[in-house]
Short mmCIF file of C-alpha atoms and ligand atoms in Angstrom, two decimals:
data_model
loop_
_atom_site.label_atom_id
_atom_site.label_comp_id
_atom_site.label_asym_id
_atom_site.label_seq_id
_atom_site.Cartn_x
_atom_site.Cartn_y
_atom_site.Cartn_z
CA MET A 1 23.64 9.36 -17.72
CA ALA A 2 20.71 6.56 -18.26
CA LYS A 3 16.91 6.60 -18.76
CA VAL A 4 14.92 4.29 -16.58
CA MET A 5 11.22 4.22 -16.89
CA ALA A 6 9.07 3.78 -14.20
CA VAL A 7 5.70 1.95 -14.64
CA ASN A 8 2.68 1.19 -13.01
CA ALA A 9 0.31 -1.00 -14.94
CA GLY A 10 -3.26 -1.77 -13.91
CA SER A 11 -6.01 -3.90 -15.48
CA SER A 12 -7.18 -0.95 -18.11
CA SER A 13 -4.34 1.33 -17.68
CA LEU A 14 -0.39 2.25 -17.65
CA LYS A 15 0.51 5.04 -15.80
CA PHE A 16 4.64 5.92 -16.84
CA LYS A 17 7.47 8.25 -15.51
CA LEU A 18 10.86 8.43 -17.59
CA TYR A 19 13.76 9.64 -15.52
CA GLU A 20 17.05 10.41 -16.19
CA MET A 21 19.20 8.72 -13.46
CA PRO A 22 21.42 9.09 -11.39
CA GLU A 23 19.95 12.34 -11.26
CA GLU A 24 16.45 11.95 -10.85
CA LYS A 25 15.63 13.80 -13.28
CA VAL A 26 11.82 13.35 -14.23
CA LEU A 27 11.94 13.70 -18.28
CA CYS A 28 8.33 12.92 -19.14
CA SER A 29 5.14 11.23 -17.09
CA GLY A 30 1.89 10.42 -18.72
CA ASN A 31 -0.72 7.69 -18.90
CA ALA A 32 -2.95 5.41 -20.80
CA GLU A 33 -6.15 4.93 -19.77
CA ARG A 34 -9.11 3.05 -20.86
CA ILE A 35 -7.02 0.06 -22.38
CA GLY A 36 -8.90 -2.28 -24.52
CA HIS A 37 -11.21 0.40 -25.79
CA GLU A 38 -11.08 2.41 -29.68
CA ASP A 39 -11.61 5.41 -27.16
CA GLY A 40 -8.56 5.15 -25.57
CA ILE A 41 -6.81 7.97 -23.85
CA PHE A 42 -3.01 8.78 -23.69
CA GLY A 43 -2.00 11.62 -21.97
CA ILE A 44 2.09 12.59 -21.31
CA LYS A 45 3.61 15.62 -20.13
CA TRP A 46 7.04 16.71 -20.71
CA ASN A 47 9.32 19.82 -20.79
CA GLY A 48 6.38 21.96 -19.25
CA GLU A 49 4.46 20.89 -22.28
CA SER A 50 1.87 18.50 -22.42
CA GLU A 51 -0.73 16.45 -24.65
CA LYS A 52 -3.76 14.22 -24.32
CA LYS A 53 -5.55 12.49 -27.02
CA ILE A 54 -8.17 9.55 -27.95
CA VAL A 55 -6.85 6.69 -29.89
CA PRO A 56 -7.42 3.12 -29.97
CA ILE A 57 -5.62 1.55 -27.57
CA LEU A 58 -6.53 -2.18 -27.59
CA ASP A 59 -3.82 -3.75 -25.42
CA HIS A 60 -1.07 -2.72 -23.06
CA ALA A 61 1.57 -3.79 -25.75
CA GLU A 62 -0.39 -0.83 -28.17
CA ALA A 63 -0.30 1.36 -24.90
CA VAL A 64 3.98 0.30 -24.87
CA ARG A 65 3.96 1.37 -28.76
CA LEU A 66 2.27 4.89 -28.41
CA LEU A 67 4.50 5.50 -25.60
CA VAL A 68 7.93 4.92 -27.48
CA LYS A 69 6.37 6.63 -30.43
CA ALA A 70 5.55 9.92 -28.32
CA LEU A 71 8.90 9.48 -26.96
CA ILE A 72 10.55 9.91 -30.38
CA GLU A 73 8.26 12.30 -31.34
CA LYS A 74 8.56 14.94 -28.56
CA GLY A 75 12.57 14.60 -28.75
CA ILE A 76 12.37 13.25 -25.72
CA ILE A 77 14.30 10.69 -26.71
CA LYS A 78 16.08 9.68 -30.50
CA ASP A 79 15.74 6.04 -30.13
CA MET A 80 14.25 3.74 -27.97
CA ASN A 81 17.55 1.93 -27.03
CA GLU A 82 18.35 4.79 -24.91
CA ILE A 83 15.66 3.25 -22.43
CA VAL A 84 18.08 1.24 -20.49
CA ALA A 85 16.04 -0.37 -17.83
CA VAL A 86 12.26 -0.63 -16.84
CA GLY A 87 10.85 -0.66 -13.32
CA HIS A 88 7.36 -2.12 -12.55
CA ARG A 89 5.44 -1.49 -9.69
CA ILE A 90 3.74 -4.54 -8.29
CA VAL A 91 1.18 -4.71 -5.61
CA GLN A 92 2.02 -8.08 -4.23
CA GLY A 93 4.91 -9.84 -3.61
CA GLY A 94 3.70 -12.12 -0.80
CA LYS A 95 6.54 -13.96 1.26
CA TYR A 96 8.59 -13.97 -1.66
CA PHE A 97 10.18 -10.67 -2.05
CA SER A 98 11.56 -8.60 0.54
CA LYS A 99 13.21 -6.10 -2.11
CA SER A 100 13.11 -5.56 -5.82
CA MET A 101 14.11 -8.04 -7.95
CA LEU A 102 15.29 -8.48 -11.43
CA PHE A 103 11.83 -9.60 -13.65
CA ASP A 104 13.48 -12.63 -14.83
CA LYS A 105 11.60 -16.40 -15.15
CA ASP A 106 11.76 -17.23 -11.44
CA THR A 107 10.22 -13.53 -10.60
CA GLU A 108 7.53 -13.85 -13.10
CA ASP A 109 6.48 -16.87 -12.29
CA LYS A 110 6.11 -16.08 -8.42
CA ILE A 111 4.06 -13.29 -9.41
CA GLU A 112 1.97 -15.07 -11.33
CA SER A 113 1.51 -17.69 -8.54
CA LEU A 114 0.32 -14.55 -6.37
CA ILE A 115 -2.40 -13.64 -8.64
CA PRO A 116 -4.92 -14.92 -6.00
CA LEU A 117 -3.62 -12.73 -3.42
CA ALA A 118 -4.30 -9.51 -5.79
CA PRO A 119 -6.25 -10.84 -8.83
CA LEU A 120 -6.64 -7.42 -10.32
CA HIS A 121 -3.50 -5.91 -9.57
CA ASN A 122 -1.13 -8.74 -10.22
CA LYS A 123 -2.27 -10.36 -13.47
CA ALA A 124 -2.16 -6.39 -14.82
CA HIS A 125 1.04 -5.66 -13.78
CA LEU A 126 2.39 -8.99 -15.55
CA VAL A 127 0.37 -7.89 -19.20
CA GLY A 128 2.38 -4.26 -18.41
CA PHE A 129 5.47 -6.43 -18.04
CA ARG A 130 5.19 -8.52 -20.98
CA ALA A 131 3.98 -5.65 -22.97
CA PHE A 132 7.50 -3.74 -22.54
CA LYS A 133 9.41 -7.36 -22.79
CA GLU A 134 7.50 -7.02 -26.62
CA ILE A 135 8.97 -3.98 -27.56
CA LEU A 136 11.81 -3.33 -25.51
CA PRO A 137 13.24 -7.11 -25.47
CA ASN A 138 16.59 -5.95 -24.37
CA VAL A 139 15.95 -3.67 -21.35
CA THR A 140 16.81 -4.49 -17.57
CA SER A 141 13.57 -5.08 -15.84
CA VAL A 142 12.98 -5.04 -12.30
CA ALA A 143 10.01 -5.91 -9.77
CA THR A 144 9.46 -3.48 -7.10
CA PHE A 145 6.98 -4.57 -4.86
CA ASP A 146 4.48 -2.78 -2.35
CA THR A 147 4.62 -5.45 0.26
CA ALA A 148 8.57 -5.69 0.23
CA PHE A 149 9.00 -3.19 3.03
CA HIS A 150 6.67 -5.07 5.41
CA GLN A 151 8.73 -7.92 5.14
CA THR A 152 10.35 -7.00 8.34
CA MET A 153 7.27 -7.22 10.39
CA GLU A 154 7.41 -9.89 13.45
CA PRO A 155 5.01 -13.10 13.47
CA GLU A 156 3.18 -11.52 16.09
CA ASP A 157 2.51 -8.34 13.88
CA TYR A 158 1.49 -10.59 10.87
CA VAL A 159 -0.28 -13.98 12.00
CA PHE A 160 -4.00 -13.50 12.03
CA PRO A 161 -5.24 -15.66 14.85
CA ILE A 162 -7.28 -18.14 12.63
CA PRO A 163 -5.87 -22.06 12.16
CA TYR A 164 -2.18 -21.71 12.26
CA GLU A 165 -2.84 -24.81 9.34
CA TYR A 166 -4.32 -21.88 7.10
CA THR A 167 -1.52 -19.78 7.82
CA GLU A 168 0.70 -22.20 6.56
CA LYS A 169 -1.17 -23.92 3.55
CA TYR A 170 -2.59 -20.91 2.13
CA ASP A 171 0.28 -17.86 3.38
CA CYS A 172 -3.03 -16.07 4.35
CA ARG A 173 -1.23 -13.58 6.55
CA ARG A 174 -0.92 -9.75 6.63
CA TYR A 175 1.14 -8.49 3.71
CA GLY A 176 0.63 -4.73 3.59
CA ALA A 177 0.34 -2.28 1.00
CA HIS A 178 1.96 0.98 0.15
CA GLY A 179 5.93 -0.30 0.63
CA THR A 180 7.41 1.67 -1.13
CA SER A 181 6.02 4.97 0.02
CA HIS A 182 6.15 4.25 3.76
CA LYS A 183 9.74 3.05 2.95
CA TYR A 184 10.50 6.46 1.17
CA LEU A 185 8.45 8.55 3.78
CA SER A 186 10.71 7.22 6.21
CA GLU A 187 13.74 8.23 4.77
CA VAL A 188 13.26 11.57 3.77
CA GLY A 189 11.63 11.81 7.17
CA LEU A 190 15.02 11.22 9.00
CA LYS A 191 16.02 14.70 8.27
CA TYR A 192 13.47 16.18 10.67
CA ILE A 193 14.85 14.22 13.74
CA PRO A 194 18.62 14.83 13.47
CA GLY A 195 20.75 13.05 15.94
CA VAL A 196 17.82 10.06 17.18
CA LYS A 197 19.59 6.92 17.71
CA HIS A 198 16.80 4.88 17.04
CA PRO A 199 14.03 6.89 15.07
CA ARG A 200 10.75 5.98 15.47
CA ILE A 201 8.33 6.84 12.64
CA ILE A 202 4.59 6.86 12.17
CA SER A 203 4.10 7.12 8.50
CA CYS A 204 0.28 7.84 7.25
CA HIS A 205 -0.08 7.44 3.80
CA ILE A 206 -3.47 8.72 3.21
CA GLY A 207 -4.96 9.21 -0.32
CA SER A 208 -8.25 7.37 -1.57
CA GLY A 209 -6.33 4.10 -0.54
CA ALA A 210 -4.74 4.67 3.14
CA SER A 211 -2.47 2.91 5.26
CA ILE A 212 -0.44 3.82 8.64
CA THR A 213 2.89 2.01 9.30
CA ALA A 214 5.63 2.19 12.10
CA ILE A 215 8.77 1.92 11.58
CA LYS A 216 11.63 1.64 14.16
CA ASP A 217 15.35 1.95 12.75
CA GLY A 218 14.31 2.22 9.21
CA LYS A 219 12.30 -1.08 9.22
CA CYS A 220 8.50 -1.81 9.23
CA VAL A 221 6.96 -3.57 12.44
CA ALA A 222 3.84 -2.92 12.04
CA THR A 223 1.59 -2.06 9.24
CA SER A 224 -2.66 -1.68 8.97
CA MET A 225 -3.35 -2.58 5.51
CA GLY A 226 -3.85 -6.68 5.52
CA LEU A 227 -4.08 -9.75 3.52
CA THR A 228 -4.97 -7.36 0.95
CA PRO A 229 -5.57 -3.53 0.67
CA LEU A 230 -8.78 -3.85 2.31
CA GLY A 231 -7.42 -4.02 5.96
CA GLY A 232 -6.63 -1.29 8.13
CA ILE A 233 -8.19 2.28 8.32
CA MET A 234 -11.20 3.33 6.55
CA MET A 235 -10.70 4.52 3.22
CA GLY A 236 -12.45 6.39 0.58
CA THR A 237 -14.49 3.59 -0.87
CA ARG A 238 -13.07 0.45 1.71
CA THR A 239 -13.96 -0.30 4.87
CA GLY A 240 -10.59 -0.96 6.56
CA ASP A 241 -10.97 -3.52 9.73
CA LEU A 242 -14.48 -4.72 10.56
CA ASP A 243 -15.73 -7.72 13.01
CA PRO A 244 -15.13 -10.79 10.77
CA SER A 245 -19.00 -11.50 11.31
CA VAL A 246 -20.67 -8.59 9.79
CA MET A 247 -19.77 -10.40 6.50
CA ASN A 248 -21.58 -13.43 7.63
CA TYR A 249 -24.51 -11.19 9.05
CA LEU A 250 -25.04 -8.88 5.98
CA CYS A 251 -24.94 -11.71 3.60
CA LYS A 252 -27.82 -13.40 5.52
CA CYS A 253 -29.91 -9.82 6.28
CA THR A 254 -29.53 -8.97 2.03
CA GLY A 255 -28.77 -12.48 0.41
CA LYS A 256 -25.93 -11.59 -1.13
CA SER A 257 -23.08 -13.66 -1.76
CA VAL A 258 -19.68 -13.45 -0.27
CA GLU A 259 -18.37 -12.22 -3.05
CA GLU A 260 -20.85 -9.57 -3.90
CA MET A 261 -20.45 -8.56 -0.41
CA TYR A 262 -16.67 -8.45 -0.75
CA GLN A 263 -17.26 -6.18 -3.31
CA ILE A 264 -19.44 -3.70 -1.14
CA PHE A 265 -16.60 -4.01 1.23
CA ASN A 266 -14.02 -2.63 -1.32
CA LYS A 267 -16.18 -0.26 -3.63
CA LYS A 268 -18.95 1.11 -1.73
CA SER A 269 -18.11 1.41 1.87
CA GLY A 270 -15.72 3.53 3.83
CA LEU A 271 -16.54 7.61 3.13
CA LEU A 272 -18.93 6.96 0.56
CA GLY A 273 -20.61 4.31 2.09
CA VAL A 274 -21.08 6.22 5.36
CA SER A 275 -21.56 9.40 4.12
CA GLU A 276 -23.72 8.38 1.20
CA VAL A 277 -22.11 11.62 -0.91
CA SER A 278 -18.80 10.28 -2.21
CA ASN A 279 -15.59 8.55 -1.63
CA ASP A 280 -13.31 12.01 -2.31
CA SER A 281 -12.53 13.85 0.71
CA ARG A 282 -13.39 16.94 -0.49
CA ASP A 283 -17.02 16.33 -1.66
CA VAL A 284 -17.31 14.84 2.30
CA SER A 285 -15.95 18.08 3.43
CA LYS A 286 -18.20 19.75 1.75
CA ALA A 287 -21.48 18.59 2.94
CA VAL A 288 -20.12 18.50 6.38
CA GLU A 289 -19.56 22.40 5.81
CA GLU A 290 -23.42 22.25 4.70
CA GLY A 291 -24.68 20.20 8.04
CA ASN A 292 -25.31 16.90 6.38
CA LYS A 293 -25.48 14.27 9.08
CA LYS A 294 -23.86 11.32 7.33
CA ALA A 295 -20.93 13.40 6.39
CA ILE A 296 -20.44 14.71 9.28
CA LEU A 297 -20.43 11.13 10.95
CA ALA A 298 -18.20 10.00 8.10
CA ASP A 299 -16.06 12.58 8.62
CA ARG A 300 -15.85 11.97 12.28
CA LEU A 301 -15.11 7.83 11.52
CA PHE A 302 -12.68 8.11 9.54
CA ILE A 303 -10.32 11.06 12.10
CA ARG A 304 -10.99 8.61 14.37
CA ARG A 305 -9.73 5.29 12.99
CA ILE A 306 -6.81 7.07 12.10
CA ALA A 307 -6.15 8.28 15.23
CA ASP A 308 -6.46 4.74 16.80
CA PHE A 309 -3.88 3.30 14.71
CA ILE A 310 -1.41 5.99 15.28
CA GLY A 311 -2.05 5.40 19.07
CA GLN A 312 -1.79 1.94 18.78
CA TYR A 313 1.57 2.36 17.18
CA TYR A 314 2.97 4.68 19.43
CA VAL A 315 2.79 1.88 22.00
CA ARG A 316 3.77 -0.85 19.26
CA LEU A 317 6.90 1.84 18.63
CA GLY A 318 7.78 2.28 22.78
CA GLY A 319 6.96 6.16 21.81
CA ALA A 320 7.40 7.89 18.25
CA ASP A 321 9.72 10.41 17.20
CA LEU A 322 8.39 11.66 13.97
CA ILE A 323 4.56 11.41 12.49
CA ILE A 324 4.72 11.76 8.85
CA PHE A 325 1.37 12.55 6.83
CA SER A 326 1.78 11.85 2.85
CA ALA A 327 -0.57 11.03 -0.26
CA GLY A 328 -3.66 12.64 -1.85
CA ILE A 329 -5.53 13.58 1.76
CA GLY A 330 -2.35 13.74 3.95
CA GLU A 331 -0.21 15.95 1.74
CA ASN A 332 -3.37 18.47 0.52
CA SER A 333 -5.70 18.57 3.28
CA PRO A 334 -5.39 20.78 5.78
CA TYR A 335 -8.68 20.13 7.72
CA TYR A 336 -7.66 16.14 7.99
CA ARG A 337 -4.54 16.75 9.04
CA GLU A 338 -5.46 19.15 11.93
CA LYS A 339 -8.58 17.20 13.20
CA ILE A 340 -6.32 13.99 13.61
CA CYS A 341 -3.61 16.04 15.53
CA GLU A 342 -6.40 17.19 17.58
CA GLU A 343 -7.53 13.80 17.97
CA ILE A 344 -4.44 12.21 19.19
CA GLY A 345 -3.09 15.70 20.88
CA SER A 346 -3.63 14.83 24.27
CA ALA A 347 -2.73 11.87 24.95
CA LEU A 348 0.60 11.80 22.76
CA GLY A 349 1.40 15.48 23.32
CA VAL A 350 1.18 16.30 19.81
CA GLU A 351 0.84 19.97 18.68
CA ILE A 352 1.18 21.45 15.07
CA ASP A 353 0.81 24.94 14.07
CA LYS A 354 -2.26 25.44 12.79
CA LYS A 355 -1.90 28.63 10.83
CA LEU A 356 1.09 27.17 9.18
CA ASN A 357 -0.88 24.04 8.25
CA ALA A 358 -3.83 25.75 7.09
CA GLY A 359 -1.86 27.43 3.96
CA ILE A 360 0.37 24.12 2.99
CA ARG A 361 -0.87 21.85 0.28
CA GLY A 362 1.31 19.66 -1.57
CA GLU A 363 4.45 20.64 -0.07
CA GLU A 364 7.06 19.30 2.32
CA ALA A 365 7.13 21.06 5.71
CA LEU A 366 7.64 20.85 9.35
CA LEU A 367 4.20 21.29 11.18
CA SER A 368 5.26 20.33 14.63
CA THR A 369 5.49 23.41 17.23
CA PRO A 370 8.51 23.65 19.63
CA ASN A 371 6.71 22.00 22.57
CA SER A 372 5.04 19.30 20.46
CA LYS A 373 6.60 15.76 21.79
CA ILE A 374 6.65 14.31 18.39
CA LYS A 375 7.60 16.25 15.45
CA VAL A 376 4.90 16.19 12.97
CA ALA A 377 5.97 16.79 8.87
CA ILE A 378 3.69 16.50 5.61
CA ILE A 379 6.33 14.97 2.63
CA PRO A 380 4.90 14.45 -0.63
CA THR A 381 5.55 10.87 -1.45
CA ASP A 382 6.96 9.41 -4.40
CA GLU A 383 6.70 5.61 -5.23
CA GLU A 384 8.30 6.46 -8.43
CA VAL A 385 11.75 8.08 -7.92
CA MET A 386 12.05 4.56 -5.34
CA ILE A 387 11.27 2.24 -8.72
CA ALA A 388 13.92 4.26 -10.54
CA ARG A 389 16.48 4.05 -7.73
CA ASP A 390 15.99 0.01 -7.27
CA THR A 391 15.86 -0.64 -11.29
CA TYR A 392 18.96 1.59 -11.92
CA ALA A 393 21.04 -0.09 -9.34
CA TYR A 394 20.18 -3.43 -10.90
CA TYR A 395 21.46 -1.90 -14.29
CA LEU A 396 24.26 -0.88 -12.93
CA LYS A 397 25.18 -4.29 -11.52
CA LYS A 398 24.52 -5.88 -15.12
P1 AMP B 401 -4.69 9.71 -3.76
O1 AMP B 401 -5.10 8.51 -3.74
O2 AMP B 401 -3.35 9.95 -3.05
O3 AMP B 401 -4.28 10.12 -5.08
O4 AMP B 401 -5.92 10.26 -3.16
C1 AMP B 401 -6.79 10.93 -3.51
C2 AMP B 401 -7.64 11.93 -2.70
O5 AMP B 401 -6.88 12.83 -2.19
C3 AMP B 401 -8.67 12.03 -3.30
O6 AMP B 401 -10.21 11.13 -3.30
C4 AMP B 401 -9.23 13.33 -2.25
O7 AMP B 401 -9.68 12.74 -1.23
C5 AMP B 401 -7.96 13.65 -1.48
N1 AMP B 401 -7.45 15.23 -2.49
C6 AMP B 401 -7.06 15.49 -2.78
N2 AMP B 401 -6.63 16.51 -3.17
C7 AMP B 401 -7.18 17.05 -2.45
C8 AMP B 401 -7.33 18.44 -1.62
N3 AMP B 401 -7.11 19.36 -2.13
N4 AMP B 401 -8.08 18.60 -0.33
C9 AMP B 401 -8.91 17.60 -0.28
N5 AMP B 401 -8.47 16.14 -0.17
C10 AMP B 401 -7.87 15.98 -1.13
#
């Protein structure tokens, strides 16, 4: 038995989950938020209990110190050397990584070189990695990349139709994101299509960030997010795919800079931008019920963009055996699941049990009726367990 930590470090936060491996038993989970502030928030859940406190967390190393201290105080571990390995989620692995890697100097340098492609994320992941290295210098460290699963795409699926010189010189291409989640979903999903020789799966990770991936024989063949997580379907605050001239036109109209408009496309668009209500689908749905016209439009747009991508990937895969719904909205919103399935229903022969669907939130379930030409399932995603598995595998190899 070995204790393995899965870590997701953001610019001002550090999420963690400690596993007993190989059993994959979760010993504790939690989050340090508002890192860099005197009134940081440290929360931890373990063994049915939970604690949240406001404490100064001036940097990520302090967050790791608090975490180790809490683990010992709560009796979750006796000594910090019990943690044998730490796996770090990394958003952008660029063209370098098609699987999880030992977090050595070479990996660290490559992640650093990819900062221009994911400025906020990769910088924060490195800070998190270095903080753990300082407090737990001897553990096995592993990097798990959101982009790795998508590295099996063919050039026709990842090259943008821009001058090829830019593709080569600046590595400007589709990388996708949420790869760890899509991989997990496609593995768990197999049980719903036993005996299918060449499984074709469309996985829909629909949360505040959202992406759809086409998977054939366990490999990603296409994914909706692009160079960055701004591309693809419409999201809580992100535009998803746009005609590129929208940027040029709106900068001229508003006098805003490209950078300012880019921030608007990332943080003020999507469900929030169109509805002018909220980025949270629950608030938008409430406004829809109240007859708010912009909320109704945002809601319709959101459903249609998702349906468009499912249709596109149905063609890309030459059919589909399974559609999976996951993440905040996919797992918890019967309304969106029903509406999306209605939108694709007549073209793809998809039919779900509406009564069953209406009662399910946050649980795994098969939703499709026996008449449906494609199976439809809800599978709660688990990126952390994938990180823990890959990290433990490297620990065993050492
Ligand atoms: P995620 O980014 O995967 O955590 O998903 C967050 C989003 O899931 C939120 O912004 C909500 O829009 C949505 N969500 C969470 N819970 C529910 C729920 N019970 N019903 C509908 N939408 C939900």
